[in-house]
Amino acid sequence: VIRGADGEWLFGFGRSIGICSILLSELWAIHDGLVHTWKCGFRRVIVESDYGQVVDIFHWNTKALQGAAIVDLVYDLLDRRWEVQVRRVSRQLNMVADCLARMMRGKPIGLCIYNTPPSEVIQLVQADLVPD
């Protein structure tokens, strides 16, 4: 999910890539998010993931997976002229993204973009906007 500075919904997306590891699906999500935010003209971006291993790959600039096509694609995006922070958030703060990912299970291979929140995530999006 791509949100504005105040947490509001800008757009969401999901990609069906078939059977794969959690790491691979997280890497594709980061890739797709960066591609879409770049195309929309955003140049200050915070990437949040609840999967620590993927955050470590980019936070520590590890080359453990160098040569893996999706990692190389993400590094290419990160090298553009913009400010991107990658940070870990708790699973409870990533519920909308997790729901969008679950919605893609069993769907044909491909990408879906949501300009408005799908009904499955509306309550989660609204709950995120309520101040603690």
PDB file of C-alpha atoms in Angstrom:
ATOM      1  CA  VAL A   1       0.000   0.000   0.000  1.00  0.00           C
ATOM      2  CA  ILE A   2       1.242   3.483  -0.839  1.00  0.00           C
ATOM      3  CA  ARG A   3       0.243   6.112   1.692  1.00  0.00           C
ATOM      4  CA  GLY A   4       0.646   9.852   1.947  1.00  0.00           C
ATOM      5  CA  ALA A   5       2.470  11.708   4.698  1.00  0.00           C
ATOM      6  CA  ASP A   6      -0.604  11.543   6.942  1.00  0.00           C
ATOM      7  CA  GLY A   7      -1.194   7.833   6.342  1.00  0.00           C
ATOM      8  CA  GLU A   8      -3.967   8.346   3.813  1.00  0.00           C
ATOM      9  CA  TRP A   9      -4.481   5.853   0.983  1.00  0.00           C
ATOM     10  CA  LEU A  10      -2.864   6.937  -2.279  1.00  0.00           C
ATOM     11  CA  PHE A  11      -3.036   3.571  -4.013  1.00  0.00           C
ATOM     12  CA  GLY A  12      -2.446  -0.073  -3.379  1.00  0.00           C
ATOM     13  CA  PHE A  13      -1.264  -2.998  -5.378  1.00  0.00           C
ATOM     14  CA  GLY A  14      -0.807  -6.723  -5.275  1.00  0.00           C
ATOM     15  CA  ARG A  15       1.181  -9.082  -7.436  1.00  0.00           C
ATOM     16  CA  SER A  16       0.618 -12.770  -7.915  1.00  0.00           C
ATOM     17  CA  ILE A  17       3.968 -14.417  -8.575  1.00  0.00           C
ATOM     18  CA  GLY A  18       2.999 -18.009  -7.929  1.00  0.00           C
ATOM     19  CA  ILE A  19       4.491 -20.219  -5.251  1.00  0.00           C
ATOM     20  CA  CYS A  20       7.556 -18.607  -3.694  1.00  0.00           C
ATOM     21  CA  SER A  21       9.270 -17.776  -0.417  1.00  0.00           C
ATOM     22  CA  ILE A  22       8.187 -14.965   1.875  1.00  0.00           C
ATOM     23  CA  LEU A  23      11.499 -13.250   1.141  1.00  0.00           C
ATOM     24  CA  LEU A  24      10.881 -13.298  -2.597  1.00  0.00           C
ATOM     25  CA  SER A  25       7.339 -11.972  -2.230  1.00  0.00           C
ATOM     26  CA  GLU A  26       8.568  -9.154   0.043  1.00  0.00           C
ATOM     27  CA  LEU A  27      11.305  -8.239  -2.439  1.00  0.00           C
ATOM     28  CA  TRP A  28       8.761  -8.076  -5.270  1.00  0.00           C
ATOM     29  CA  ALA A  29       6.499  -5.899  -3.099  1.00  0.00           C
ATOM     30  CA  ILE A  30       9.346  -3.471  -2.434  1.00  0.00           C
ATOM     31  CA  HIS A  31      10.268  -3.454  -6.115  1.00  0.00           C
ATOM     32  CA  ASP A  32       6.713  -2.767  -7.235  1.00  0.00           C
ATOM     33  CA  GLY A  33       6.205  -0.098  -4.575  1.00  0.00           C
ATOM     34  CA  LEU A  34       9.370   1.714  -5.609  1.00  0.00           C
ATOM     35  CA  VAL A  35       8.513   1.516  -9.313  1.00  0.00           C
ATOM     36  CA  HIS A  36       5.045   2.962  -8.728  1.00  0.00           C
ATOM     37  CA  THR A  37       6.159   5.710  -6.361  1.00  0.00           C
ATOM     38  CA  TRP A  38       8.894   6.736  -8.815  1.00  0.00           C
ATOM     39  CA  LYS A  39       6.387   6.883 -11.681  1.00  0.00           C
ATOM     40  CA  CYS A  40       4.087   9.028  -9.529  1.00  0.00           C
ATOM     41  CA  GLY A  41       6.902  11.504  -8.943  1.00  0.00           C
ATOM     42  CA  PHE A  42       7.515  10.876  -5.245  1.00  0.00           C
ATOM     43  CA  ARG A  43      11.156  11.493  -4.339  1.00  0.00           C
ATOM     44  CA  ARG A  44      11.080  11.045  -0.573  1.00  0.00           C
ATOM     45  CA  VAL A  45       9.873   7.548   0.254  1.00  0.00           C
ATOM     46  CA  ILE A  46       9.816   5.358   3.346  1.00  0.00           C
ATOM     47  CA  VAL A  47       9.550   1.621   2.674  1.00  0.00           C
ATOM     48  CA  GLU A  48       8.154  -0.321   5.613  1.00  0.00           C
ATOM     49  CA  SER A  49       8.234  -4.090   5.934  1.00  0.00           C
ATOM     50  CA  ASP A  50       7.435  -6.434   8.786  1.00  0.00           C
ATOM     51  CA  TYR A  51       9.948  -8.977   7.475  1.00  0.00           C
ATOM     52  CA  GLY A  52      13.293  -8.298   9.138  1.00  0.00           C
ATOM     53  CA  GLN A  53      15.449 -10.255   6.682  1.00  0.00           C
ATOM     54  CA  VAL A  54      14.385  -8.113   3.737  1.00  0.00           C
ATOM     55  CA  VAL A  55      14.945  -4.912   5.714  1.00  0.00           C
ATOM     56  CA  ASP A  56      18.438  -6.120   6.675  1.00  0.00           C
ATOM     57  CA  ILE A  57      19.311  -6.723   3.021  1.00  0.00           C
ATOM     58  CA  PHE A  58      18.857  -3.046   2.255  1.00  0.00           C
ATOM     59  CA  HIS A  59      19.625  -1.464   5.614  1.00  0.00           C
ATOM     60  CA  TRP A  60      23.035  -3.085   5.867  1.00  0.00           C
ATOM     61  CA  ASN A  61      23.587  -2.993   2.102  1.00  0.00           C
ATOM     62  CA  THR A  62      24.430  -6.670   2.258  1.00  0.00           C
ATOM     63  CA  LYS A  63      25.352  -8.361  -0.963  1.00  0.00           C
ATOM     64  CA  ALA A  64      24.294 -11.785   0.329  1.00  0.00           C
ATOM     65  CA  LEU A  65      21.724 -12.079  -2.431  1.00  0.00           C
ATOM     66  CA  GLN A  66      23.636 -10.106  -5.033  1.00  0.00           C
ATOM     67  CA  GLY A  67      23.045 -11.678  -8.381  1.00  0.00           C
ATOM     68  CA  ALA A  68      19.454 -12.496  -7.514  1.00  0.00           C
ATOM     69  CA  ALA A  69      17.596 -10.636 -10.244  1.00  0.00           C
ATOM     70  CA  ILE A  70      14.954  -9.074  -7.989  1.00  0.00           C
ATOM     71  CA  VAL A  71      17.570  -7.837  -5.490  1.00  0.00           C
ATOM     72  CA  ASP A  72      19.574  -6.278  -8.303  1.00  0.00           C
ATOM     73  CA  LEU A  73      16.409  -4.617  -9.640  1.00  0.00           C
ATOM     74  CA  VAL A  74      15.652  -3.117  -6.231  1.00  0.00           C
ATOM     75  CA  TYR A  75      19.242  -1.886  -5.812  1.00  0.00           C
ATOM     76  CA  ASP A  76      18.975  -0.252  -9.249  1.00  0.00           C
ATOM     77  CA  LEU A  77      15.840   1.561  -8.068  1.00  0.00           C
ATOM     78  CA  LEU A  78      17.490   2.626  -4.819  1.00  0.00           C
ATOM     79  CA  ASP A  79      20.397   4.115  -6.796  1.00  0.00           C
ATOM     80  CA  ARG A  80      18.143   6.666  -8.488  1.00  0.00           C
ATOM     81  CA  ARG A  81      18.177  10.320  -7.474  1.00  0.00           C
ATOM     82  CA  TRP A  82      15.761  10.175  -4.567  1.00  0.00           C
ATOM     83  CA  GLU A  83      15.642   9.598  -0.838  1.00  0.00           C
ATOM     84  CA  VAL A  84      14.469   6.130   0.179  1.00  0.00           C
ATOM     85  CA  GLN A  85      14.499   4.783   3.718  1.00  0.00           C
ATOM     86  CA  VAL A  86      13.835   1.110   4.367  1.00  0.00           C
ATOM     87  CA  ARG A  87      12.668   0.258   7.858  1.00  0.00           C
ATOM     88  CA  ARG A  88      11.040  -2.499   9.806  1.00  0.00           C
ATOM     89  CA  VAL A  89       7.610  -2.086  11.330  1.00  0.00           C
ATOM     90  CA  SER A  90       5.602  -4.427  13.479  1.00  0.00           C
ATOM     91  CA  ARG A  91       3.183  -6.779  11.780  1.00  0.00           C
ATOM     92  CA  GLN A  92       0.312  -4.884  13.437  1.00  0.00           C
ATOM     93  CA  LEU A  93       1.339  -1.757  11.520  1.00  0.00           C
ATOM     94  CA  ASN A  94       1.447  -3.606   8.211  1.00  0.00           C
ATOM     95  CA  MET A  95      -2.005  -5.184   8.203  1.00  0.00           C
ATOM     96  CA  VAL A  96      -3.254  -3.435   5.046  1.00  0.00           C
ATOM     97  CA  ALA A  97      -0.245  -4.577   3.005  1.00  0.00           C
ATOM     98  CA  ASP A  98      -0.550  -8.106   4.377  1.00  0.00           C
ATOM     99  CA  CYS A  99      -4.244  -8.208   3.468  1.00  0.00           C
ATOM    100  CA  LEU A 100      -3.529  -6.989  -0.072  1.00  0.00           C
ATOM    101  CA  ALA A 101      -0.914  -9.743  -0.403  1.00  0.00           C
ATOM    102  CA  ARG A 102      -3.335 -12.415   0.853  1.00  0.00           C
ATOM    103  CA  MET A 103      -5.934 -11.214  -1.662  1.00  0.00           C
ATOM    104  CA  MET A 104      -3.563 -12.202  -4.487  1.00  0.00           C
ATOM    105  CA  ARG A 105      -3.239 -15.854  -3.449  1.00  0.00           C
ATOM    106  CA  GLY A 106      -4.587 -18.133  -6.127  1.00  0.00           C
ATOM    107  CA  LYS A 107      -4.995 -15.314  -8.646  1.00  0.00           C
ATOM    108  CA  PRO A 108      -3.454 -15.482 -12.117  1.00  0.00           C
ATOM    109  CA  ILE A 109       0.153 -14.296 -12.365  1.00  0.00           C
ATOM    110  CA  GLY A 110       0.183 -10.522 -12.686  1.00  0.00           C
ATOM    111  CA  LEU A 111      -0.205  -7.163 -11.011  1.00  0.00           C
ATOM    112  CA  CYS A 112      -3.368  -5.482  -9.718  1.00  0.00           C
ATOM    113  CA  ILE A 113      -3.420  -1.779  -8.866  1.00  0.00           C
ATOM    114  CA  TYR A 114      -6.111  -0.349  -6.595  1.00  0.00           C
ATOM    115  CA  ASN A 115      -6.777   3.378  -6.892  1.00  0.00           C
ATOM    116  CA  THR A 116      -9.302   3.074  -4.075  1.00  0.00           C
ATOM    117  CA  PRO A 117      -9.119   0.633  -1.178  1.00  0.00           C
ATOM    118  CA  PRO A 118     -10.745  -2.721  -1.947  1.00  0.00           C
ATOM    119  CA  SER A 119     -13.607  -3.609   0.400  1.00  0.00           C
ATOM    120  CA  GLU A 120     -11.384  -6.196   2.134  1.00  0.00           C
ATOM    121  CA  VAL A 121      -9.074  -3.471   3.499  1.00  0.00           C
ATOM    122  CA  ILE A 122     -11.367  -0.493   4.095  1.00  0.00           C
ATOM    123  CA  GLN A 123     -11.748  -1.116   7.829  1.00  0.00           C
ATOM    124  CA  LEU A 124      -7.996  -1.665   8.214  1.00  0.00           C
ATOM    125  CA  VAL A 125      -7.211   1.580   6.376  1.00  0.00           C
ATOM    126  CA  GLN A 126      -9.698   3.511   8.532  1.00  0.00           C
ATOM    127  CA  ALA A 127      -8.329   1.950  11.732  1.00  0.00           C
ATOM    128  CA  ASP A 128      -4.812   3.052  10.785  1.00  0.00           C
ATOM    129  CA  LEU A 129      -5.964   6.676  10.523  1.00  0.00           C
ATOM    130  CA  VAL A 130      -7.429   6.763  14.045  1.00  0.00           C
ATOM    131  CA  PRO A 131      -4.949   8.450  16.406  1.00  0.00           C
ATOM    132  CA  ASP A 132      -3.748   6.326  19.330  1.00  0.00           C
TER     133      ASP A 132
END
